[in-house]
Amino acid sequence: MMDASSESHAVETINFLDDPLWYKDAVIYQVHVKSFFDANDDGIGDFQGLIDKLDYIVSLGVNTIWILPFYPSPRRDDGYDIAEYTGVSPDYGTLEDAQRFISEAHKRGLRVITELVINHTSDQHEWFQRARRAPPGSPERDFYVWSDTDQKYPGTRIIFLDTESSNWTWDPVANAYFWHRFYSHQPDLNFDNPQVLDEVIKVMEYWLDMGVDGLRLDAIPYLVEREGTNNENLPETHVVLKKIRTVIDERYPDRMLLAEANQWPEDTRPYFGDGDECHMAFHFPLMPRMYMALAQEDRFPITDILRQTPEIPATCQWAIFLRNHDELTLEMVTDKERDYLWNHYAADRRARINLGIRRRLAPLLERDRRRVELLNSLLLSMPGTPVLYYGDEIGMGDNIYLGDRDGVRTPMQWSMDRNGGFSRADPAKLVLPAIMDPLYGFQSVNVEAQTRDPHSLLNSMRRLLAVRSQHRVFSRGTMRPLYPSNRHILAYLRELVLDNGETEVLLCVANVARNAQAVELDLSAFAGQVPVEMVGGSAFPPIGKLPYLLTLPPYGFYWFLLAPETAMPEWHVPVPEPMPDYVTLIVKRQLEEILDHACRGLLEGEALPSYLPKRRWFAAKQSRIARVHMLYAVRIEDAQHSMLLSELEVQHSQGTERYLLPLGFLGEDDRSGAMAEQLALARVRRGRDVGLLTDALGLDAFALRILDLLRRGVACPAMTGRYVSYRRRR
């Protein structure tokens, strides 16, 4: 079962920037410098623009930024074809700008992750230009993998099936074939040459010395080649990673390596080693199965892959995601599952590329806000470090008419201003065209509009992230799936032992179906606990020994904190006692009209039978009331309030009793006190004026008027010639 480790020694108050295990508590926001914000209005995003928008990133509730390659490059693979490892593309700024960006991010409590693309370079890199001209067998030539034939390693799959027919490309300068796992302009480095690893480590140290906190290792399953294998996940690859990790541990103990290994869980597990290789790795197989669960309206794809996921070392962490800068890869599904997902989510074949789908989150889910929020709730509550792709927090769209995967890398939509607020440049100069269609165009989908809308997707994401940040159990707790009989429902417990020895337990429940669902959960182990819904703070009924019943709306979800009734969390919002469902009595002029036939029927038949048993002074609380009769009511004169003194005859299963009940009118704007409101028994309406009929003992004016009458020796008409059994009420 998938586990994020459950260190009971986790220190709840430790500063994020000071914690060597910071990556476990990270929430990563992935941005492309070129597409985020253009500060100099040349049509291309830059580091200054990224600095200008750091406060927005902080406001989301994330704490880590992952920036895509920004190095000098021909950009035939959007920067992953690196021509120089230790520079900055002039399009994005200068090296000083990059340094300032890292410093400004740290000032705001943000960690920074960059790319270490060590599998290949651009064919324009000086290493390759030198290698192709060097004699065969020389150290310079051996920086890359060469062959006199293109028939070596026949068991190796081609990754970019749409564009490449072979993993070998002929180089007329070298008069030999060079090896590449990706595009033919990206020759693979040769890690059998020790000098290659030495140079890679120098590059790594260069950026770590500059303050970078984490490095994403691109395409690391393909570092080494051996005849007779599929050239993926070879033991020699792990030797390379252990050497890199040794340098990290010795010189940079608070930095992190993130493995991009698009493999099955059992093949990804070795990239953690014994805690001595990568600190983190993407969980690629989980991602498509979240979409599969929604398509099939069945939790099984998710619970099945979680069962297949092995345990990882305590200091390691999975990285989980819904979308990123690449296609939604379907490599880690079966052929039948791939066809199903293609047909469901990419019926338009232009949305397909390689073995995946080049669409953003919102278009994949057809702008269904419920499904978008449901998947985000899963992303933020499952074990692992969540990765959010820029623009998905506002539901940005894509452009499948652009080449390669550029359709999901379009400019960030900040406002309905020119170019979506991304740049003041001529639209024709933009690095990629802004989205302008009616559904996803920047005129309708942008940060400015959603910031002002409290119910927008952006503010919904902020609320979820704020809740997540308050509970370390999300990032460090264990996961225990529940398996209710209703397979439309995905339910799991997140548990973490805190510093004080107590165990924090969260219950997450999600409905992956398009229809409302009911579910019974076996929570008997938590009998007596109260599920407190974490987004709204409201308490649900306590858990008992019997199955716990919940109902969920279509694509609905709940996050619950299980808390003892005696120790509710501070953020719990007690539900105020609702106002009773009062009957409304209609009078024309005076309060005495409540004794008219229509009002008397409502009082005697509905209001009083439900009101009397709630009063402390009513003696027959346990008896069944058969009939209430208002014998009379007389006016108590007062200039400020309309008041009556009434006599009731109550017939119940144990006999008959009489009570004096003083009644008073409390207007809507009357501030006579909370007691009078609490003692109300009905509403009274006279035209447009509405108020409450209440026990007049809650009105100071009643007691003062009675005392005045007694001092003056005036007999109360209600007491003349009558015997009344009057119960004390205080």
XYZ file of C-alpha atoms in Angstrom:
730
model
C 0.000 0.000 0.000
C 1.168 3.498 -0.819
C 2.697 5.202 2.195
C 4.093 8.624 2.831
C 5.783 7.547 6.066
C 4.420 8.343 9.494
C 7.220 9.886 11.472
C 5.823 10.440 14.939
C 8.756 12.732 15.596
C 7.595 15.275 13.022
C 7.951 18.741 14.520
C 4.773 20.673 13.820
C 6.253 24.134 14.281
C 9.453 23.782 12.270
C 10.013 26.454 9.622
C 9.523 25.188 6.075
C 12.798 26.702 4.852
C 14.749 25.183 7.758
C 13.399 21.633 7.572
C 15.714 19.164 5.768
C 12.578 17.149 4.914
C 10.840 20.223 3.497
C 9.955 18.406 0.286
C 7.507 16.226 2.214
C 5.461 19.289 3.173
C 5.855 21.009 -0.182
C 3.026 22.040 -2.462
C 4.693 22.589 -5.828
C 3.566 25.124 -8.434
C 5.002 24.411 -11.875
C 5.629 27.401 -14.150
C 7.277 28.069 -17.463
C 9.263 31.300 -17.376
C 8.426 32.031 -21.006
C 4.659 31.720 -20.458
C 4.054 33.306 -17.051
C 4.555 37.061 -17.309
C 6.416 39.349 -19.711
C 7.930 42.265 -17.833
C 9.777 43.926 -20.743
C 6.967 43.569 -23.314
C 8.962 41.665 -25.914
C 6.321 38.935 -26.102
C 8.260 36.363 -24.046
C 7.939 35.755 -20.315
C 11.056 36.448 -18.276
C 12.568 36.198 -14.805
C 11.585 39.779 -13.950
C 8.005 38.906 -14.804
C 8.210 35.838 -12.597
C 9.542 37.983 -9.749
C 6.660 40.427 -10.257
C 4.164 37.582 -9.805
C 5.741 35.873 -6.794
C 3.188 37.411 -4.446
C 0.396 35.854 -6.495
C 2.068 32.464 -6.208
C 2.351 32.890 -2.441
C -1.315 33.898 -2.265
C -2.332 30.559 -3.756
C -1.071 28.733 -0.679
C 1.812 26.886 -2.349
C 5.350 26.934 -0.960
C 7.553 25.657 -3.796
C 8.106 26.732 -7.408
C 9.278 24.374 -10.124
C 10.498 26.235 -13.205
C 10.989 24.536 -16.555
C 14.316 24.802 -18.421
C 15.485 28.394 -18.863
C 18.978 27.649 -20.213
C 20.302 28.742 -23.628
C 18.698 26.441 -26.173
C 17.539 26.218 -29.796
C 14.170 25.489 -28.135
C 13.234 22.745 -30.554
C 11.998 20.820 -27.478
C 10.910 23.857 -25.472
C 14.236 24.159 -23.670
C 14.851 20.497 -22.879
C 17.362 20.588 -25.720
C 20.010 22.402 -23.689
C 22.887 24.135 -25.472
C 24.551 25.474 -22.298
C 23.939 24.207 -18.774
C 25.234 27.157 -16.749
C 23.629 30.074 -18.530
C 20.259 31.756 -18.938
C 18.517 32.162 -22.272
C 18.652 35.844 -23.279
C 14.913 35.602 -23.944
C 14.338 35.135 -20.211
C 16.882 37.579 -18.831
C 20.355 37.312 -17.372
C 22.099 35.122 -14.844
C 21.731 37.969 -12.362
C 17.977 37.937 -12.954
C 17.882 34.220 -12.167
C 19.880 34.781 -8.987
C 17.538 37.586 -7.942
C 14.511 35.383 -8.612
C 15.879 32.674 -6.295
C 16.607 35.269 -3.608
C 13.158 36.885 -3.877
C 11.465 33.493 -3.734
C 13.352 32.607 -0.560
C 12.391 35.938 1.009
C 8.762 34.907 0.583
C 9.270 31.465 2.079
C 9.259 29.700 -1.296
C 11.610 26.879 -2.279
C 12.829 26.660 -5.894
C 13.148 23.530 -8.051
C 14.859 23.590 -11.448
C 15.633 21.011 -14.120
C 18.790 18.906 -14.346
C 18.459 17.390 -17.817
C 21.192 14.792 -17.703
C 20.001 12.203 -20.233
C 20.680 14.287 -23.331
C 21.745 17.688 -24.659
C 20.978 19.682 -27.759
C 23.028 18.813 -30.823
C 24.120 22.480 -30.584
C 25.852 21.951 -27.225
C 29.602 22.449 -27.362
C 30.085 18.943 -25.971
C 28.365 17.441 -29.009
C 30.024 19.790 -31.476
C 33.378 18.779 -30.031
C 32.441 15.089 -29.942
C 31.354 14.853 -33.577
C 34.714 16.271 -34.674
C 36.874 14.253 -32.258
C 38.436 10.960 -33.368
C 36.543 7.739 -32.514
C 37.544 6.324 -29.148
C 38.699 9.664 -27.733
C 37.275 10.945 -24.434
C 35.714 13.881 -26.304
C 33.935 11.594 -28.797
C 32.804 9.302 -25.974
C 30.728 12.037 -24.345
C 27.920 10.558 -26.473
C 26.904 7.089 -27.655
C 28.049 6.271 -31.197
C 27.749 3.310 -33.543
C 28.644 2.345 -37.073
C 25.234 0.723 -37.444
C 21.674 1.594 -36.476
C 20.865 -1.999 -35.566
C 22.236 -2.005 -32.019
C 19.855 -2.233 -29.045
C 16.864 -3.500 -31.083
C 14.864 -4.230 -27.917
C 14.580 -0.532 -27.027
C 11.221 1.135 -27.576
C 10.836 4.442 -29.381
C 9.271 7.026 -27.077
C 8.205 9.668 -29.612
C 6.387 7.420 -32.022
C 4.735 10.357 -33.774
C 8.010 11.888 -34.937
C 10.840 9.348 -34.682
C 11.286 6.034 -36.500
C 14.560 5.052 -34.832
C 16.662 5.758 -31.757
C 19.702 6.192 -34.026
C 20.474 9.192 -36.258
C 23.270 9.500 -38.784
C 25.728 12.355 -38.258
C 27.655 13.197 -41.437
C 30.348 15.095 -39.531
C 31.194 12.193 -37.219
C 30.454 9.708 -40.005
C 28.592 7.586 -37.439
C 25.196 7.086 -35.832
C 24.464 8.705 -32.478
C 21.962 7.351 -29.924
C 18.911 9.318 -28.715
C 15.885 8.216 -26.722
C 13.909 11.338 -27.586
C 14.182 13.655 -30.591
C 16.904 13.191 -33.192
C 18.335 16.620 -32.291
C 18.877 15.454 -28.681
C 21.866 13.080 -28.519
C 22.128 11.018 -25.320
C 25.099 11.495 -23.018
C 27.339 8.483 -22.398
C 27.515 7.738 -18.661
C 29.991 4.945 -19.286
C 32.451 7.815 -19.677
C 33.398 8.982 -16.126
C 34.049 12.499 -17.439
C 30.363 12.866 -18.285
C 29.295 12.307 -14.692
C 32.020 14.681 -13.499
C 30.648 17.422 -15.752
C 27.059 16.735 -14.710
C 28.014 17.031 -11.042
C 29.739 20.348 -11.752
C 26.550 21.634 -13.354
C 24.525 20.431 -10.375
C 26.855 22.112 -7.887
C 26.748 25.330 -9.899
C 22.999 25.727 -9.452
C 22.898 24.420 -5.900
C 25.570 26.954 -4.932
C 23.304 29.616 -6.416
C 20.571 28.603 -3.975
C 18.389 26.192 -5.927
C 16.610 23.863 -3.463
C 15.703 20.915 -5.642
C 16.559 19.371 -8.988
C 14.174 17.423 -11.176
C 16.171 14.705 -12.918
C 14.688 14.479 -16.379
C 14.279 11.071 -18.067
C 16.606 9.227 -15.710
C 15.536 5.640 -16.539
C 17.443 5.951 -19.826
C 20.932 6.972 -18.696
C 22.774 3.761 -19.620
C 22.651 1.376 -22.587
C 23.328 -2.366 -22.635
C 22.870 -4.848 -25.462
C 20.144 -7.420 -24.912
C 18.050 -5.138 -22.650
C 15.284 -2.599 -23.163
C 17.728 0.044 -21.888
C 15.479 1.205 -19.083
C 16.044 1.000 -15.312
C 19.419 -0.714 -15.664
C 21.499 -1.337 -12.510
C 24.234 0.935 -13.855
C 21.751 3.833 -13.792
C 21.376 3.443 -10.038
C 25.158 3.499 -9.620
C 25.161 6.926 -11.293
C 22.338 8.174 -9.045
C 24.050 7.001 -5.874
C 27.150 8.982 -6.824
C 25.069 12.093 -7.425
C 23.249 11.608 -4.120
C 26.544 11.226 -2.259
C 27.526 14.731 -3.356
C 24.143 16.069 -2.272
C 24.374 14.478 1.185
C 27.929 15.663 1.746
C 27.594 19.251 0.544
C 23.881 20.070 0.330
C 21.997 18.089 2.987
C 18.859 20.253 2.744
C 18.458 19.883 -1.041
C 16.311 17.437 -2.961
C 16.426 15.226 -6.062
C 13.134 14.522 -7.860
C 13.098 11.578 -10.259
C 11.137 11.756 -13.483
C 10.782 8.021 -14.052
C 7.696 7.225 -16.100
C 7.546 3.631 -14.942
C 5.315 1.171 -13.121
C 5.419 1.508 -9.314
C 7.662 -1.522 -8.820
C 10.128 -0.111 -11.372
C 10.049 3.377 -9.860
C 10.677 2.119 -6.316
C 14.421 1.432 -6.928
C 14.976 5.121 -7.703
C 14.572 5.814 -3.992
C 17.236 3.209 -3.227
C 17.593 2.732 0.502
C 17.019 6.431 0.933
C 20.348 7.022 -0.839
C 19.208 7.892 -4.380
C 16.339 10.278 -5.153
C 14.370 11.920 -2.381
C 11.215 12.018 -4.484
C 9.752 10.416 -7.594
C 6.643 11.104 -9.625
C 3.864 8.556 -9.296
C 3.043 8.370 -12.998
C 0.653 5.367 -12.904
C -1.639 6.997 -10.333
C -2.404 10.023 -12.490
C -4.248 8.388 -15.434
C -6.167 6.145 -13.048
C -7.735 9.138 -11.369
C -9.185 10.042 -14.758
C -10.112 6.398 -15.312
C -12.033 6.322 -12.020
C -14.132 9.313 -13.108
C -14.750 7.890 -16.557
C -15.832 4.501 -15.207
C -17.490 5.944 -12.076
C -15.610 3.308 -10.105
C -12.945 3.754 -7.420
C -11.178 0.512 -8.419
C -8.540 2.027 -10.768
C -7.287 4.184 -7.877
C -7.433 1.616 -5.079
C -5.903 -1.007 -7.375
C -2.805 1.064 -8.237
C -2.405 2.085 -4.590
C -2.349 -1.595 -3.629
C 0.360 -2.178 -6.231
C 2.497 0.683 -4.913
C 5.345 -0.546 -2.698
C 6.496 1.000 0.549
C 9.224 3.631 0.240
C 11.959 4.719 2.697
C 10.829 6.960 5.543
C 12.779 9.955 4.229
C 11.308 9.683 0.732
C 8.109 10.973 -0.810
C 5.965 10.496 -3.900
C 5.141 13.478 -6.112
C 1.589 13.325 -7.463
C -0.031 15.432 -10.148
C -3.025 15.796 -12.448
C -1.428 17.642 -15.350
C 1.903 19.135 -16.308
C 3.770 20.620 -19.279
C 3.844 17.331 -21.194
C 1.025 15.230 -22.561
C -1.164 13.293 -20.154
C 0.957 10.202 -20.574
C -0.779 6.852 -21.003
C 2.380 4.764 -21.042
C 1.688 3.249 -17.640
C -1.706 1.759 -18.501
C -2.660 -1.362 -20.408
C -3.376 -1.177 -24.144
C -7.081 -1.660 -23.465
C -7.100 1.065 -20.816
C -5.251 3.429 -23.172
C -7.854 2.943 -25.898
C -10.617 3.529 -23.373
C -9.058 6.775 -22.083
C -8.326 8.013 -25.592
C -11.914 7.427 -26.646
C -13.313 9.033 -23.492
C -11.028 12.060 -23.102
C -9.586 12.561 -26.615
C -12.244 11.633 -29.129
C -10.793 14.424 -31.281
C -7.619 12.772 -32.551
C -5.830 16.109 -32.700
C -5.745 15.945 -28.900
C -3.608 12.789 -29.040
C 0.167 12.770 -29.197
C 2.675 9.954 -28.764
C 1.049 7.718 -26.108
C -0.914 10.443 -24.416
C -3.337 13.372 -24.551
C -2.224 16.965 -24.978
C -4.985 18.705 -23.065
C -5.198 20.735 -19.878
C -7.252 19.749 -16.848
C -10.387 21.840 -17.525
C -10.852 20.807 -21.180
C -10.280 17.172 -20.241
C -13.228 17.429 -17.861
C -15.365 19.544 -20.233
C -15.339 22.544 -17.878
C -17.252 20.548 -15.258
C -16.421 22.484 -12.096
C -17.556 19.573 -9.912
C -15.113 17.119 -11.478
C -12.268 19.643 -11.486
C -12.706 20.270 -7.762
C -13.096 16.564 -7.042
C -9.793 15.699 -8.737
C -8.088 18.586 -6.946
C -9.437 17.285 -3.636
C -7.901 13.881 -4.387
C -4.610 15.463 -5.435
C -4.379 17.457 -2.205
C -5.478 14.690 0.168
C -3.642 11.605 -1.088
C -0.187 10.670 0.197
C 2.559 12.577 -1.534
C 3.596 16.052 -2.551
C 1.038 17.636 -4.901
C 2.192 19.402 -8.051
C -0.081 22.078 -9.547
C 0.383 23.223 -13.140
C 0.202 26.962 -13.728
C -3.190 28.108 -14.990
C -5.066 25.024 -13.828
C -6.035 26.892 -10.672
C -8.254 29.145 -12.825
C -9.381 26.462 -15.291
C -7.299 27.608 -18.269
C -7.912 25.982 -21.625
C -5.534 24.783 -24.326
C -4.950 24.988 -28.072
C -4.656 21.597 -29.755
C -3.933 23.308 -33.071
C -0.454 24.302 -31.890
C 2.383 21.900 -32.610
C 3.843 19.314 -30.256
C 2.766 20.051 -26.656
C 2.744 23.836 -26.971
C -1.043 23.790 -26.670
C -0.781 23.379 -22.883
C 2.036 25.946 -22.537
C 0.196 29.098 -23.625
C 0.527 32.437 -21.769
C -0.930 32.760 -18.295
C -4.247 34.628 -18.321
C -4.023 37.467 -15.811
C -6.832 39.765 -16.946
C -9.092 40.579 -19.888
C -6.565 43.204 -20.982
C -4.388 42.915 -24.090
C -2.922 39.411 -24.450
C -4.670 38.392 -21.258
C -2.443 40.725 -19.246
C 0.573 38.548 -20.054
C 2.354 41.119 -22.220
C 1.856 44.538 -23.791
C 3.603 43.361 -26.957
C 1.926 43.085 -30.337
C -0.079 39.817 -30.221
C 1.855 38.580 -33.252
C 5.101 38.747 -31.230
C 3.960 36.479 -28.394
C 6.033 33.373 -27.784
C 2.763 31.439 -28.094
C -0.686 32.835 -28.922
C -2.992 33.498 -25.995
C -6.182 31.465 -25.682
C -9.041 33.496 -27.178
C -11.907 31.057 -27.724
C -15.329 31.817 -26.175
C -15.120 29.181 -23.432
C -11.524 29.431 -22.231
C -10.356 32.762 -23.653
C -8.693 35.273 -21.381
C -11.754 37.516 -21.649
C -13.721 35.002 -19.573
C -11.049 33.010 -17.714
C -8.464 35.129 -15.910
C -6.946 35.723 -12.484
C -8.330 39.243 -12.023
C -11.960 38.200 -12.461
C -11.660 35.084 -10.335
C -9.872 36.933 -7.543
C -12.933 39.187 -7.213
C -15.371 36.259 -7.282
C -15.487 34.541 -3.861
C -16.999 31.430 -5.458
C -14.486 31.097 -8.313
C -12.330 28.059 -8.961
C -9.275 30.098 -7.954
C -10.688 30.940 -4.534
C -11.927 27.387 -4.097
C -8.361 26.155 -4.654
C -7.041 28.719 -2.182
C -9.466 27.468 0.461
C -8.472 23.831 -0.066
C -4.779 24.690 0.063
C -5.285 26.752 3.223
C -6.987 23.801 4.930
C -4.265 21.406 3.783
C -1.493 23.650 5.096
C -2.919 23.477 8.629
C -2.645 19.676 8.886
C 0.685 17.938 8.410
C -1.132 14.609 8.333
C -1.867 15.355 4.660
C 1.834 15.398 3.792
C 3.315 12.958 6.307
C 0.497 10.708 7.438
C -0.222 7.141 6.435
C -3.111 6.199 4.191
C -5.602 3.456 5.008
C -8.176 2.818 2.272
C -11.707 1.823 3.213
C -13.682 -0.462 0.939
C -17.420 0.230 1.286
C -19.796 -1.874 -0.786
C -20.668 1.119 -2.978
C -17.780 1.239 -5.467
C -18.780 4.718 -6.608
C -17.306 5.922 -3.308
C -13.583 6.300 -2.656
C -12.869 6.589 1.073
C -9.612 6.549 3.009
C -8.155 7.506 6.373
C -5.057 9.670 6.813
C -3.357 9.199 10.191
C -0.334 10.771 11.875
C 1.043 10.530 15.415
C 1.702 14.079 16.638
C 4.397 15.352 18.988
C 2.047 15.203 21.971
C 1.452 11.485 21.399
C -2.059 11.937 20.077
C -3.044 10.595 16.671
C -4.639 12.945 14.187
C -7.094 11.120 11.950
C -8.684 12.468 8.788
C -11.445 10.802 6.814
C -11.592 11.608 3.104
C -14.647 10.537 1.109
C -15.260 11.158 -2.600
C -18.073 10.288 -4.982
C -16.657 9.526 -8.447
C -20.142 9.084 -9.953
C -22.325 11.548 -11.814
C -25.276 10.771 -9.517
C -25.776 11.347 -5.794
C -24.650 8.361 -3.729
C -25.182 6.989 -0.221
C -22.486 4.995 1.538
C -22.102 3.153 4.828
C -18.602 3.218 6.302
C -17.274 0.958 9.026
C -15.906 3.534 11.461
C -16.687 1.599 14.638
C -13.041 1.883 15.708
C -13.695 5.620 16.111
C -16.970 5.356 18.043
C -17.616 8.530 20.005
C -15.579 10.696 17.608
C -17.251 13.562 15.757
C -16.499 14.079 12.033
C -15.823 17.794 11.592
C -15.991 18.868 7.960
C -12.744 20.715 7.381
C -13.645 23.221 4.676
C -16.765 24.624 6.344
C -15.991 23.662 9.954
C -19.376 22.080 10.669
C -19.802 18.984 12.827
C -21.594 15.872 11.593
C -23.376 13.371 13.889
C -21.039 11.398 16.203
C -19.767 7.995 15.076
C -21.298 4.956 16.760
C -20.812 1.212 16.585
C -23.163 0.850 13.616
C -22.067 1.653 10.030
C -21.793 5.397 9.487
C -24.140 6.676 6.775
C -23.139 9.504 4.461
C -24.738 10.878 1.341
C -22.695 12.697 -1.277
C -23.847 14.832 -4.217
C -22.614 14.052 -7.742
C -18.794 14.276 -7.768
C -18.955 15.479 -4.165
C -16.231 15.069 -1.557
C -15.668 15.562 2.157
C -12.575 16.022 4.275
C -13.344 15.223 7.914
C -11.232 15.602 11.029
C -12.280 12.951 13.531
C -12.339 14.741 16.888
C -13.573 13.842 20.396
C -16.744 15.689 21.390
C -14.848 17.124 24.357
C -11.945 18.435 22.256
C -13.332 19.992 19.109
C -10.771 21.891 16.994
C -10.538 25.657 17.407
C -11.605 26.234 13.802
C -14.810 24.230 14.326
C -17.833 26.457 13.823
C -20.614 25.458 16.257
C -23.930 25.313 14.472
C -26.219 27.950 16.005
C -29.531 26.602 17.195
C -31.909 27.364 14.332
C -34.925 29.546 14.828
C -38.023 27.394 15.287
C -40.324 26.958 12.346
C -42.779 29.497 13.749
C -46.389 29.791 12.645
C -47.365 33.294 11.553
C -50.394 34.983 13.111
C -52.022 37.758 11.070
C -53.631 40.703 12.885
C -55.165 43.875 11.486
C -54.763 46.351 14.367
C -54.354 44.990 17.919
C -52.553 42.062 19.516
C -55.821 40.840 21.069
C -56.831 39.622 17.624
C -54.736 36.525 18.222
C -57.829 35.200 19.994
C -59.840 35.397 16.801
C -60.799 32.079 15.291
C -57.947 31.657 12.725
C -55.129 32.763 15.035
C -56.546 30.882 18.036
C -56.599 27.672 15.953
C -52.915 28.058 15.058
C -51.945 28.862 18.635
C -53.917 26.084 20.269
C -53.304 23.455 17.574
C -49.655 24.050 16.590
C -47.689 26.701 18.442
C -48.529 26.007 22.099
C -48.444 22.156 22.027
C -44.846 22.288 20.725
C -43.861 25.302 22.860
C -45.007 24.267 26.327
C -42.917 21.062 26.768
C -39.753 23.113 26.188
C -40.412 25.427 29.088
C -38.885 24.687 32.497
C -42.052 25.730 34.334
C -44.294 23.297 32.478
C -44.860 20.410 34.902
C -46.099 17.723 32.512
C -43.090 17.470 30.201
C -43.309 13.682 29.970
C -47.040 13.666 29.253
C -48.726 13.715 25.884
C -50.649 16.964 25.402
C -54.168 16.279 24.179
C -55.528 19.824 24.004
C -54.571 23.418 24.798
C -57.318 25.989 25.272
C -56.769 29.738 25.664
C -59.451 30.752 28.123
C -58.953 34.496 27.739
C -56.349 37.206 27.272
C -56.478 40.777 28.599
C -54.419 43.800 27.659
C -51.692 45.112 29.961
C -51.507 48.777 29.055
C -48.060 50.119 28.106
C -46.987 52.920 25.820
C -44.027 51.010 24.392
C -45.200 47.418 23.983
C -48.356 45.478 23.196
C -48.783 42.989 26.060
C -51.450 40.516 27.157
C -52.011 38.270 30.132
C -53.561 34.978 29.037
C -54.816 31.923 30.841
C -54.281 28.444 29.350
C -56.004 25.188 30.122
C -53.822 22.232 29.213
C -55.284 18.731 29.033
C -52.704 15.942 28.977
C -52.434 12.237 29.683
C -52.057 12.818 33.436
C -54.829 15.355 33.932
C -55.602 19.031 33.435
C -53.614 22.102 34.504
C -53.997 25.833 34.135
C -51.235 28.370 33.581
C -50.957 32.113 33.313
C -48.878 33.010 30.266
C -48.054 36.691 29.731
C -47.600 37.479 26.055
C -45.829 40.365 24.391
C -45.027 41.617 20.893
C -41.342 42.003 19.988
C -40.795 44.002 16.809
C -38.160 43.114 14.199
C -35.984 46.061 15.173
C -36.665 45.827 18.908
C -33.419 45.326 20.851
C -35.098 44.411 24.170
C -32.782 41.469 24.718
C -31.935 37.951 23.630
C -34.145 36.396 26.329
C -37.334 37.659 24.675
C -36.245 36.168 21.331
C -35.478 32.811 22.936
C -38.920 32.682 24.582
C -40.836 33.414 21.362
C -43.611 31.010 20.318
C -44.934 32.475 17.036
C -44.521 35.219 14.446
C -47.009 38.069 14.161
C -47.559 40.083 10.969
C -49.556 43.283 10.615
C -49.280 44.414 7.020
C -45.560 44.840 6.355
C -44.648 44.891 10.044
C -43.370 41.565 11.368
C -42.374 40.582 14.886
C -42.442 37.786 17.451
C -45.089 36.742 19.951
C -43.064 36.000 23.073
C -43.365 35.293 26.780
C -43.686 38.817 28.175
C -41.538 37.894 31.182
C -38.606 38.384 28.789
C -39.605 42.037 28.419
C -38.540 44.454 31.140
C -41.612 46.541 30.371
C -43.971 43.777 31.548
C -42.395 43.395 35.004
C -42.195 47.178 35.445
C -45.841 47.609 34.441
C -47.055 44.894 36.866
C -45.051 46.475 39.725
C -46.541 49.857 38.871
C -50.068 48.435 38.959
C -49.412 46.767 42.323
C -48.032 49.999 43.823
C -51.104 51.861 42.681
C -53.401 49.147 44.045
C -55.036 48.553 40.667
C -56.534 45.084 40.382
C -55.518 43.042 37.388
C -58.664 42.060 35.496
C -57.280 38.625 34.884
C -57.118 37.872 38.617
C -60.652 39.003 39.523
C -62.816 36.097 40.659
C -60.532 33.450 39.196
C -58.293 30.727 40.590
C -55.210 30.014 38.539
C -52.520 27.415 39.180
C -49.502 29.534 38.312
C -46.139 27.753 38.100
C -42.911 29.558 38.778
C -40.775 29.764 35.690
C -37.388 30.866 36.909
